[in-house]
């Protein structure tokens, strides 16, 4: 029972990390209708910048904002230089552009940071908790706390602020929103700022949780999170969070108990195809 | 020509066959497929298993391989039909990951060790290797190009073009989207199966990692680079992406970066590809012909 609870906690933590990455994808898909594969490279960049600043200063306090700022700049640069000029073409053109950006950035990380795995030796300033023999590590506590805080802030921004209103209007119909006086290019850039900054946080959390930062750490999230936004219903934020949590818990428990011969990364896609056969619009999609 | 350049050219010819198959799906029918390497792999594994475990020769196995790959293409294509463009792209990525992990984890397919001992192709009693293998691949490439060209002129091809341009209008004119999209999907995957069989007998050893998503992306790059929906585009793209890394040998560390940069520059400035409508090359060689397209 104790092991089960520890597995469950780990599963929810994985789900929370997936949801931090997936939310950025869902936001971008909402306002631009682009599958932003390169988002996973932004997440890797966050881990690298965070690790770099951390090893310079020895503290996470400057590392997190620095990574968030760097990723925000990177995200907006990808949007301005690649996506916006490609919007007039059929959707697969920006998609292929995005994959090219992702592969190119991965190579740049390899050339700059080296092909090896770097460790991220950050310590949290608080101890772990043990409840009835179930050990909750400081890394898990901070993943829960940070994810909950980020989700609350994002929920507040999207539903209660003027920017959120502009984002929702743009995601419904960019042209009409523009005609109603919404500066859609500003809104789109702000969406990239938000999504990329959150991805930077996810990158740092994953780096500390697994104590690993390496050039191809974005490869699995890049495509898995595409499956997650599709399962959630493209562009639906609650759907993205729900799908991420279900996958995190599901794959951890399945691998722990069912002894499935397939690797956990293909489970997401099998689940995706099953969900799409049952609901072609995704879990919480409405089209 | 030395052995080395013949091997490179043989690889390019095989990749051109597979890229032509992808072009039928993406270029002619407008279906985004980012999982084409899966069908390349299915063809390779089918041919390897039929010749090593069932004891068939390459020539008796080949029709079975093509039929089998086309049939799997049909089955996997069916769920994809209900999906719109973006969903379809992600689903085909998923198919690629699932097929790769089945090859990697199911012991029947050799697991992580891969499949070895695949026999060479014999023709009229002699083993094909070196230049002769290249000629064989070129003959198959010519056949694939011939079929592609016939397809674009056929009723099925015209129906696919109509669906690609405006699905609702085409289906209201009585063109069945399901039938013709599946037709293109089966034709394209069968071509990938042919390429896979040739690859298996060229390498004589295959493993699951040969057929990963990276290969799907580079297949897509070839089609995009050459020109989506053109007859010669995929061949041209395969040739350029196959020759470039050899020319830039000294830059071997930057090879992937170079590939990504080429793809990015192409998609950013010439999304129709080198041979596509309104491209630089086409304007150079056929001045005036594309002026009506603006």
Coordinates of C-alpha atoms in Angstrom, one line a residue:
Chain A
X1 CA 0.0 0.0 0.0
X2 CA 2.9 2.3 0.9
X3 CA 4.6 1.6 -2.4
X4 CA 1.3 2.2 -4.2
X5 CA 1.0 5.7 -2.7
X6 CA 4.6 6.5 -3.5
X7 CA 3.9 5.4 -7.1
X8 CA 0.7 7.5 -7.2
X9 CA 2.6 10.6 -5.9
X10 CA 5.3 10.1 -8.6
X11 CA 2.6 9.6 -11.2
X12 CA 0.8 12.8 -10.3
X13 CA 4.2 14.6 -10.3
X14 CA 4.9 13.4 -13.8
X15 CA 1.4 14.5 -14.8
X16 CA 2.0 17.9 -13.3
X17 CA 5.2 18.3 -15.3
X18 CA 3.5 17.1 -18.5
X19 CA 0.8 19.6 -17.9
X20 CA 3.3 22.5 -17.5
X21 CA 4.8 21.7 -20.9
X22 CA 1.5 20.8 -22.6
X23 CA -0.2 24.1 -21.5
X24 CA 2.2 26.1 -23.5
X25 CA 1.4 24.0 -26.6
X26 CA -2.4 24.3 -26.0
X27 CA -2.1 28.1 -25.6
X28 CA -0.1 28.4 -28.8
X29 CA -2.5 26.1 -30.7
X30 CA -5.4 28.1 -29.4
X31 CA -4.2 31.5 -30.8
X32 CA -2.3 30.3 -33.8
X33 CA -3.6 26.9 -34.8
X34 CA 0.1 25.7 -35.0
X35 CA 1.5 22.5 -33.5
X36 CA 4.4 24.0 -31.8
X37 CA 6.9 21.1 -31.7
X38 CA 9.8 23.5 -31.0
X39 CA 8.2 24.2 -27.6
X40 CA 10.1 21.1 -26.3
X41 CA 13.4 22.8 -27.4
X42 CA 12.3 25.9 -25.4
X43 CA 11.8 23.6 -22.4
X44 CA 15.3 22.2 -22.9
X45 CA 16.7 25.7 -23.2
X46 CA 15.1 26.5 -19.9
X47 CA 16.8 23.6 -18.2
X48 CA 20.2 24.6 -19.7
X49 CA 19.9 28.3 -18.8
X50 CA 18.6 27.4 -15.3
X51 CA 21.5 25.1 -14.8
X52 CA 24.1 27.6 -16.1
X53 CA 22.9 30.4 -13.9
X54 CA 22.6 28.0 -10.9
X55 CA 26.2 26.8 -11.3
X56 CA 27.4 30.5 -11.6
X57 CA 25.5 31.8 -8.6
X58 CA 24.8 28.6 -6.6
X59 CA 21.2 29.5 -6.0
X60 CA 17.9 28.8 -7.7
X61 CA 16.5 32.3 -6.9
X62 CA 18.2 34.0 -9.9
X63 CA 18.2 30.8 -12.0
X64 CA 14.5 30.5 -12.4
X65 CA 13.7 34.1 -13.5
X66 CA 16.7 34.1 -15.8
X67 CA 15.6 30.9 -17.5
X68 CA 12.0 32.2 -17.8
X69 CA 13.2 35.4 -19.4
X70 CA 15.6 33.6 -21.8
X71 CA 12.8 31.2 -22.9
X72 CA 10.3 34.0 -23.3
X73 CA 12.7 35.7 -25.7
X74 CA 13.4 32.4 -27.5
X75 CA 9.7 31.6 -27.8
X76 CA 8.8 35.1 -29.2
X77 CA 11.8 34.8 -31.6
X78 CA 10.5 31.5 -33.0
X79 CA 7.0 33.0 -33.4
X80 CA 8.2 36.2 -35.1
X81 CA 10.8 34.7 -37.4
X82 CA 9.2 31.4 -38.3
X83 CA 5.5 31.0 -37.5
X84 CA 4.1 34.4 -38.4
X85 CA 5.5 34.5 -42.0
X86 CA 4.3 31.0 -42.6
X87 CA 0.7 31.5 -41.4
X88 CA -0.6 32.0 -45.0
X89 CA 0.4 28.5 -46.0
X90 CA -1.4 25.2 -45.3
X91 CA -1.0 23.9 -41.7
X92 CA 1.7 21.3 -42.5
X93 CA 4.1 24.1 -43.6
X94 CA 4.5 25.7 -40.2
X95 CA 4.4 22.2 -38.6
X96 CA 7.4 21.1 -40.7
X97 CA 9.1 24.5 -39.9
X98 CA 8.5 23.8 -36.3
X99 CA 10.1 20.4 -36.4
X100 CA 13.1 21.9 -38.3
X101 CA 13.5 24.5 -35.5
X102 CA 13.3 21.8 -32.9
X103 CA 16.0 19.6 -34.5
X104 CA 18.2 22.7 -35.2
X105 CA 18.0 23.9 -31.6
X106 CA 18.7 20.4 -30.3
X107 CA 21.9 20.4 -32.4
X108 CA 22.8 23.8 -31.0
X109 CA 22.4 22.6 -27.5
X110 CA 24.6 19.6 -28.3
X111 CA 27.3 21.9 -29.8
X112 CA 27.2 24.5 -26.9
X113 CA 26.5 22.3 -23.9
X114 CA 28.2 19.1 -25.0
X115 CA 26.6 15.7 -25.9
X116 CA 26.8 14.4 -22.3
X117 CA 24.4 14.4 -19.4
X118 CA 24.9 17.2 -17.0
X119 CA 23.8 16.9 -13.4
X120 CA 21.6 19.6 -11.7
X121 CA 22.7 19.4 -8.1
X122 CA 20.2 21.8 -6.6
X123 CA 19.1 21.2 -3.0
X124 CA 15.7 22.4 -1.7
X125 CA 15.8 24.5 1.5
X126 CA 13.2 22.3 3.2
X127 CA 13.2 18.6 4.2
X128 CA 11.0 15.8 2.8
X129 CA 7.9 14.6 4.7
X130 CA 7.1 11.1 5.8
X131 CA 3.4 10.3 6.3
X132 CA 2.8 6.8 7.7
X133 CA 5.9 5.5 6.1
X134 CA 5.2 7.1 2.7
X135 CA 8.2 9.3 1.9
X136 CA 7.5 12.5 0.1
X137 CA 10.7 14.0 -1.3
X138 CA 11.4 17.7 -1.4
X139 CA 11.5 17.5 -5.2
X140 CA 8.0 16.1 -5.3
X141 CA 6.7 18.8 -2.8
X142 CA 8.2 21.6 -4.9
X143 CA 6.8 20.1 -8.2
X144 CA 3.3 20.0 -6.6
X145 CA 3.6 23.5 -5.1
X146 CA 5.1 25.1 -8.2
X147 CA 2.7 23.4 -10.6
X148 CA -0.3 24.3 -8.5
X149 CA 0.9 28.0 -8.4
X150 CA 1.6 28.1 -12.1
X151 CA -1.8 26.6 -13.0
X152 CA -3.6 29.1 -10.7
X153 CA -1.7 32.0 -12.2
X154 CA -2.4 30.9 -15.7
X155 CA -6.1 30.3 -14.9
X156 CA -6.3 33.8 -13.4
X157 CA -4.5 35.4 -16.5
X158 CA -6.7 33.6 -19.0
X159 CA -10.0 34.0 -17.3
X160 CA -9.8 37.3 -15.4
X161 CA -7.5 39.7 -17.2
X162 CA -7.8 41.8 -20.3
X163 CA -4.9 39.8 -21.9
X164 CA -6.8 36.6 -21.2
X165 CA -9.9 38.0 -22.8
X166 CA -7.8 39.0 -25.9
X167 CA -6.3 35.6 -26.0
X168 CA -9.7 33.9 -25.9
X169 CA -11.1 36.2 -28.5
X170 CA -8.0 35.7 -30.8
X171 CA -8.3 31.9 -30.4
X172 CA -12.0 32.0 -31.5
X173 CA -11.4 34.1 -34.6
X174 CA -8.2 36.1 -35.2
X175 CA -9.7 38.4 -37.9
X176 CA -12.9 39.3 -36.1
X177 CA -10.8 39.9 -32.9
X178 CA -8.6 42.2 -34.8
X179 CA -11.6 44.0 -36.2
X180 CA -12.8 44.5 -32.6
X181 CA -9.6 46.4 -31.8
X182 CA -7.6 43.6 -30.3
X183 CA -3.9 43.8 -31.2
X184 CA -3.6 40.2 -32.3
X185 CA 0.1 40.2 -33.0
X186 CA 0.8 41.5 -29.4
X187 CA -1.7 39.0 -28.0
X188 CA 0.1 36.1 -29.9
X189 CA 3.5 37.3 -28.7
X190 CA 2.3 37.5 -25.1
X191 CA 0.9 33.9 -25.5
X192 CA 4.4 32.7 -26.5
X193 CA 5.9 34.7 -23.6
X194 CA 3.6 33.0 -21.1
X195 CA 3.8 29.5 -22.6
X196 CA 7.6 29.6 -22.9
X197 CA 8.2 30.9 -19.4
X198 CA 6.1 28.1 -18.0
X199 CA 8.1 25.6 -20.1
X200 CA 11.3 27.0 -18.6
X201 CA 9.9 26.2 -15.1
X202 CA 9.1 22.7 -16.2
X203 CA 12.6 22.3 -17.7
X204 CA 14.2 23.3 -14.4
X205 CA 11.9 21.0 -12.3
X206 CA 12.6 18.0 -14.6
X207 CA 16.3 18.8 -14.4
X208 CA 16.3 18.7 -10.6
X209 CA 13.8 15.8 -10.3
X210 CA 15.9 13.5 -12.5
X211 CA 19.2 15.3 -11.8
X212 CA 19.8 15.3 -15.5
X213 CA 20.1 17.9 -18.2
X214 CA 21.0 16.8 -21.8
X215 CA 20.6 18.0 -25.3
X216 CA 17.8 15.5 -26.4
X217 CA 15.8 15.8 -23.2
X218 CA 13.1 17.5 -25.3
X219 CA 12.7 14.6 -27.7
X220 CA 10.2 12.6 -25.8
X221 CA 8.0 15.6 -24.6
X222 CA 8.1 17.1 -28.1
X223 CA 5.8 14.4 -29.5
X224 CA 4.2 13.1 -26.3
X225 CA 2.8 16.5 -25.5
X226 CA 1.4 16.7 -29.0
X227 CA -0.5 13.5 -28.3
X228 CA -1.6 15.1 -25.0
X229 CA -3.1 18.3 -26.5
X230 CA -4.8 16.1 -29.1
X231 CA -6.3 13.9 -26.4
X232 CA -7.3 16.9 -24.4
X233 CA -9.1 18.4 -27.4
X234 CA -6.9 20.8 -29.4
X235 CA -6.6 24.2 -27.7
X236 CA -8.6 23.2 -24.6
X237 CA -6.6 24.2 -21.5
X238 CA -8.6 22.1 -19.0
X239 CA -8.4 19.2 -21.4
X240 CA -4.6 19.5 -21.7
X241 CA -4.2 19.4 -17.9
X242 CA -6.7 16.5 -17.5
X243 CA -4.9 14.5 -20.2
X244 CA -1.5 15.2 -18.7
X245 CA -2.5 14.1 -15.2
X246 CA -4.3 10.9 -16.6
X247 CA -1.2 10.0 -18.6
X248 CA 1.3 10.7 -15.7
X249 CA -0.7 8.5 -13.3
X250 CA -1.7 5.9 -15.9
X251 CA 1.8 5.3 -17.2
X252 CA 3.4 5.2 -13.8
X253 CA 0.9 2.7 -12.4
X254 CA 0.8 0.6 -15.6
X255 CA 4.6 0.3 -15.7
X256 CA 4.7 -0.4 -12.0
X257 CA 2.0 -3.1 -11.8
X258 CA 1.0 -4.4 -15.2
X259 CA 4.4 -5.3 -16.5
X260 CA 3.7 -4.1 -20.1
X261 CA 6.2 -5.2 -22.7
X262 CA 6.0 -1.8 -24.5
X263 CA 8.0 1.3 -23.5
X264 CA 6.1 3.9 -21.6
X265 CA 6.5 6.5 -24.4
X266 CA 4.4 4.5 -26.8
X267 CA 1.6 4.2 -24.3
X268 CA 0.7 7.9 -24.8
X269 CA 0.2 7.3 -28.5
X270 CA -1.8 4.1 -28.0
X271 CA -4.0 5.9 -25.5
X272 CA -4.3 8.8 -28.0
X273 CA -5.5 6.6 -30.9
X274 CA -7.9 4.8 -28.6
X275 CA -9.4 8.1 -27.4
X276 CA -9.6 9.6 -30.9
X277 CA -11.5 6.5 -32.1
X278 CA -14.0 7.0 -29.3
X279 CA -14.1 10.8 -29.4
X280 CA -12.5 12.3 -32.6
X281 CA -12.6 15.8 -31.0
X282 CA -10.6 14.8 -27.9
X283 CA -11.7 14.5 -24.3
X284 CA -12.8 18.1 -23.7
X285 CA -12.8 19.3 -27.3
X286 CA -16.0 20.8 -28.7
X287 CA -15.6 20.5 -32.4
Chain B
X1 CA 32.7 5.1 -59.8
X2 CA 34.1 3.5 -56.6
X3 CA 32.1 1.2 -54.3
X4 CA 31.5 4.0 -51.8
X5 CA 29.7 6.3 -54.2
X6 CA 27.7 3.4 -55.6
X7 CA 26.5 2.6 -52.1
X8 CA 25.6 6.2 -51.5
X9 CA 23.7 6.3 -54.8
X10 CA 21.9 3.1 -54.0
X11 CA 20.7 4.6 -50.7
X12 CA 19.5 7.7 -52.5
X13 CA 17.6 5.6 -55.0
X14 CA 15.9 3.6 -52.2
X15 CA 15.0 6.8 -50.3
X16 CA 13.7 8.3 -53.5
X17 CA 11.3 5.4 -53.9
X18 CA 10.0 5.9 -50.4
X19 CA 9.8 9.7 -50.8
X20 CA 7.7 9.1 -54.0
X21 CA 5.3 7.1 -51.9
X22 CA 5.1 9.8 -49.3
X23 CA 4.5 12.3 -52.1
X24 CA 1.5 10.3 -53.3
X25 CA 0.0 10.7 -49.8
X26 CA 1.0 14.2 -49.0
X27 CA 1.4 15.8 -52.4
X28 CA -1.4 14.2 -54.3
X29 CA -4.0 13.5 -51.6
X30 CA -3.1 16.3 -49.3
X31 CA -2.9 14.0 -46.2
X32 CA -0.1 14.9 -43.9
X33 CA 1.8 11.8 -42.9
X34 CA 4.8 12.1 -40.5
X35 CA 5.0 8.4 -39.9
X36 CA 6.2 7.2 -43.3
X37 CA 9.3 5.5 -41.9
X38 CA 6.9 3.0 -40.1
X39 CA 5.8 1.6 -43.5
X40 CA 9.4 1.6 -44.7
X41 CA 10.2 -0.5 -41.6
X42 CA 7.1 -2.8 -42.1
X43 CA 8.3 -3.5 -45.7
X44 CA 11.9 -4.2 -44.5
X45 CA 10.8 -6.5 -41.6
X46 CA 8.3 -8.3 -43.8
X47 CA 10.8 -9.0 -46.4
X48 CA 13.5 -10.0 -43.9
X49 CA 11.1 -12.4 -42.1
X50 CA 9.7 -13.9 -45.3
X51 CA 13.2 -14.7 -46.6
X52 CA 14.9 -15.8 -43.4
X53 CA 12.2 -17.6 -41.5
X54 CA 9.8 -18.7 -44.3
X55 CA 12.6 -19.4 -46.7
X56 CA 11.2 -17.5 -49.7
X57 CA 13.4 -15.8 -52.3
X58 CA 13.4 -12.0 -52.6
X59 CA 11.3 -12.3 -55.8
X60 CA 8.6 -14.4 -54.4
X61 CA 8.5 -12.4 -51.2
X62 CA 8.3 -9.0 -52.9
X63 CA 4.7 -9.2 -54.1
X64 CA 3.7 -10.4 -50.6
X65 CA 5.6 -7.6 -48.9
X66 CA 4.0 -4.9 -51.1
X67 CA 0.5 -6.4 -50.5
X68 CA 1.1 -6.7 -46.8
X69 CA 2.5 -3.2 -46.4
X70 CA -0.4 -1.8 -48.5
X71 CA -2.9 -3.8 -46.3
X72 CA -1.4 -2.5 -43.1
X73 CA -1.5 1.0 -44.6
X74 CA -5.2 0.5 -45.3
X75 CA -5.9 -0.6 -41.7
X76 CA -3.9 2.2 -40.1
X77 CA -5.2 4.7 -42.7
X78 CA -8.8 4.0 -41.7
X79 CA -8.8 5.6 -38.2
X80 CA -6.9 8.5 -39.7
X81 CA -9.6 9.3 -42.1
X82 CA -11.9 10.7 -39.5
X83 CA -9.4 13.2 -38.4
X84 CA -8.6 16.7 -39.6
X85 CA -5.2 17.9 -40.7
X86 CA -3.5 18.5 -37.3
X87 CA -5.0 15.5 -35.6
X88 CA -3.9 13.4 -38.6
X89 CA -0.3 14.7 -38.4
X90 CA -0.1 13.8 -34.7
X91 CA -1.7 10.4 -35.2
X92 CA 0.8 9.5 -37.9
X93 CA 3.6 10.5 -35.6
X94 CA 2.0 8.2 -33.0
X95 CA 1.8 5.3 -35.5
X96 CA 5.5 5.7 -36.2
X97 CA 6.4 5.5 -32.5
X98 CA 4.1 2.5 -31.9
X99 CA 5.4 0.5 -34.9
X100 CA 9.0 1.3 -33.9
X101 CA 8.5 0.1 -30.3
X102 CA 6.7 -3.1 -31.5
X103 CA 9.8 -3.9 -33.6
X104 CA 12.0 -3.1 -30.6
X105 CA 10.2 -5.0 -27.9
X106 CA 8.5 -8.0 -29.5
X107 CA 10.9 -11.0 -29.6
X108 CA 9.4 -12.2 -32.9
X109 CA 10.9 -9.2 -34.6
X110 CA 14.3 -9.8 -33.1
X111 CA 13.8 -7.3 -30.3
X112 CA 16.7 -4.9 -29.6
X113 CA 19.1 -7.3 -31.4
X114 CA 17.5 -6.7 -34.8
X115 CA 17.3 -9.2 -37.6
X116 CA 20.4 -10.4 -39.4
X117 CA 21.3 -13.0 -42.0
X118 CA 19.0 -11.6 -44.7
X119 CA 20.0 -13.2 -48.0
X120 CA 21.2 -11.1 -50.9
X121 CA 19.0 -10.8 -54.0
X122 CA 19.9 -13.2 -56.8
X123 CA 18.9 -12.5 -60.4
X124 CA 19.3 -15.2 -63.1
X125 CA 21.6 -17.1 -60.8
X126 CA 23.9 -14.3 -59.9
X127 CA 24.0 -12.4 -56.6
X128 CA 23.2 -8.7 -57.1
X129 CA 25.7 -6.4 -55.5
X130 CA 27.5 -3.1 -56.2
X131 CA 26.4 -1.5 -59.5
X132 CA 23.9 -4.3 -60.3
X133 CA 22.0 -3.6 -57.1
X134 CA 22.0 0.1 -58.0
X135 CA 20.5 -0.7 -61.4
X136 CA 17.8 -2.9 -59.8
X137 CA 16.9 0.1 -57.5
X138 CA 16.8 2.4 -60.4
X139 CA 14.5 0.1 -62.3
X140 CA 12.1 0.0 -59.4
X141 CA 12.4 3.8 -59.0
X142 CA 11.5 4.2 -62.7
X143 CA 8.5 1.9 -62.1
X144 CA 7.4 4.0 -59.1
X145 CA 7.7 7.2 -61.1
X146 CA 5.7 5.6 -63.9
X147 CA 3.0 4.6 -61.5
X148 CA 3.0 8.0 -59.9
X149 CA 2.6 9.7 -63.3
X150 CA -0.2 7.3 -64.3
X151 CA -1.9 7.9 -61.0
X152 CA -1.9 11.7 -61.5
X153 CA -3.6 11.2 -64.9
X154 CA -6.1 8.6 -63.7
X155 CA -9.6 9.1 -62.3
X156 CA -8.3 8.3 -58.8
X157 CA -5.5 10.9 -59.0
X158 CA -7.9 13.6 -60.3
X159 CA -10.3 12.7 -57.5
X160 CA -7.5 13.1 -55.0
X161 CA -6.5 16.5 -56.4
X162 CA -10.1 17.6 -56.1
X163 CA -10.3 16.4 -52.4
X164 CA -7.0 18.1 -51.6
X165 CA -8.2 21.4 -52.9
X166 CA -11.7 21.5 -51.5
X167 CA -13.0 18.4 -49.8
X168 CA -16.5 19.6 -49.2
X169 CA -17.0 20.7 -52.8
X170 CA -15.5 17.5 -54.2
X171 CA -17.6 15.2 -52.0
X172 CA -20.7 17.1 -53.0
X173 CA -19.8 16.3 -56.6
X174 CA -19.9 12.6 -55.7
X175 CA -16.1 12.1 -55.1
X176 CA -15.9 9.8 -52.1
X177 CA -13.2 11.2 -49.7
X178 CA -12.8 7.9 -47.9
X179 CA -12.2 5.8 -51.0
X180 CA -9.7 8.0 -52.7
X181 CA -7.8 9.1 -49.6
X182 CA -7.4 5.4 -48.7
X183 CA -6.4 4.6 -52.3
X184 CA -3.6 7.2 -52.1
X185 CA -2.6 6.0 -48.6
X186 CA -2.4 2.4 -49.8
X187 CA -0.5 3.3 -52.9
X188 CA 2.0 5.4 -51.0
X189 CA 2.5 2.9 -48.2
X190 CA 3.0 0.1 -50.8
X191 CA 5.8 2.1 -52.4
X192 CA 7.4 2.5 -48.9
X193 CA 7.1 -1.3 -48.5
X194 CA 9.0 -1.8 -51.8
X195 CA 11.7 0.6 -50.6
X196 CA 11.9 -1.2 -47.3
X197 CA 12.3 -4.6 -48.9
X198 CA 15.2 -3.3 -51.0
X199 CA 16.8 -1.7 -48.0
X200 CA 16.6 -4.9 -46.0
X201 CA 18.4 -6.9 -48.7
X202 CA 20.9 -4.2 -49.2
X203 CA 21.9 -3.9 -45.5
X204 CA 21.3 -7.6 -44.8
X205 CA 20.8 -6.5 -41.2
X206 CA 18.0 -4.3 -39.8
X207 CA 17.0 -3.1 -36.4
X208 CA 14.1 -1.0 -35.1
X209 CA 16.1 2.2 -34.7
X210 CA 16.6 2.4 -38.5
X211 CA 12.9 3.2 -38.9
X212 CA 12.4 5.9 -36.3
X213 CA 10.6 9.3 -36.5
X214 CA 13.9 11.0 -37.6
X215 CA 13.7 9.1 -40.8
X216 CA 10.1 10.1 -41.3
X217 CA 11.2 13.7 -40.9
X218 CA 14.0 13.4 -43.4
X219 CA 11.6 11.7 -45.9
X220 CA 9.3 14.7 -45.4
X221 CA 12.3 17.0 -45.9
X222 CA 13.0 15.4 -49.2
X223 CA 9.5 15.8 -50.4
X224 CA 9.3 19.4 -49.2
X225 CA 12.8 20.3 -50.6
X226 CA 12.0 18.9 -54.0
X227 CA 8.5 20.2 -54.3
X228 CA 5.3 18.7 -52.8
X229 CA 3.0 17.2 -55.4
X230 CA 5.5 17.3 -58.3
X231 CA 6.6 14.2 -60.1
X232 CA 10.4 14.6 -59.9
X233 CA 10.5 16.6 -56.6
X234 CA 10.9 13.7 -54.2
X235 CA 13.8 12.2 -56.4
X236 CA 15.4 15.6 -56.6
X237 CA 15.0 16.1 -52.8
X238 CA 16.4 12.7 -52.0
X239 CA 19.4 13.4 -54.3
X240 CA 20.2 16.7 -52.7
X241 CA 19.8 15.5 -49.1
X242 CA 21.8 12.4 -49.9
X243 CA 24.7 14.1 -51.6
X244 CA 25.0 17.2 -49.4
X245 CA 26.3 15.4 -46.3
X246 CA 29.0 13.7 -48.5
X247 CA 30.1 17.0 -50.0
X248 CA 30.2 18.6 -46.6
X249 CA 32.2 15.7 -45.0
X250 CA 34.5 18.2 -43.1
X251 CA 31.4 19.6 -41.4
X252 CA 30.3 16.2 -40.2
X253 CA 29.6 17.6 -36.6
X254 CA 27.2 20.1 -38.0
X255 CA 25.5 17.7 -40.4
X256 CA 22.1 17.6 -38.5
X257 CA 22.3 21.3 -38.0
X258 CA 22.9 21.8 -41.7
X259 CA 19.9 19.5 -42.6
X260 CA 17.6 21.4 -40.2
X261 CA 18.8 24.7 -41.5
X262 CA 18.2 23.7 -45.1
X263 CA 14.8 22.5 -44.3
X264 CA 14.0 25.7 -42.3
X265 CA 15.3 28.0 -45.1
X266 CA 13.3 26.1 -47.7
X267 CA 10.1 26.1 -45.7
X268 CA 10.5 29.8 -44.9
X269 CA 11.4 31.1 -48.3
X270 CA 10.4 28.4 -50.8
X271 CA 7.6 26.4 -49.3
X272 CA 6.6 25.0 -52.7
X273 CA 10.0 23.3 -53.0
X274 CA 12.7 23.6 -55.6
X275 CA 10.5 22.2 -58.4
X276 CA 7.2 23.5 -57.1
X277 CA 5.0 26.1 -58.6
X278 CA 6.5 29.6 -58.6
X279 CA 9.9 28.3 -57.4
X280 CA 13.2 29.8 -58.5
X281 CA 14.3 26.9 -60.6
X282 CA 11.0 26.6 -62.4
X283 CA 11.0 30.3 -63.2
X284 CA 14.5 29.9 -64.5
X285 CA 13.8 27.0 -66.8
X286 CA 10.2 27.6 -67.8
X287 CA 9.8 31.4 -68.0
X288 CA 6.3 32.6 -68.4
X289 CA 4.6 29.3 -67.8
X290 CA 3.8 30.0 -64.2
X291 CA 3.0 33.6 -64.6
X292 CA -0.8 32.8 -64.6
X293 CA -0.4 31.5 -61.0
X294 CA 0.9 34.8 -59.8

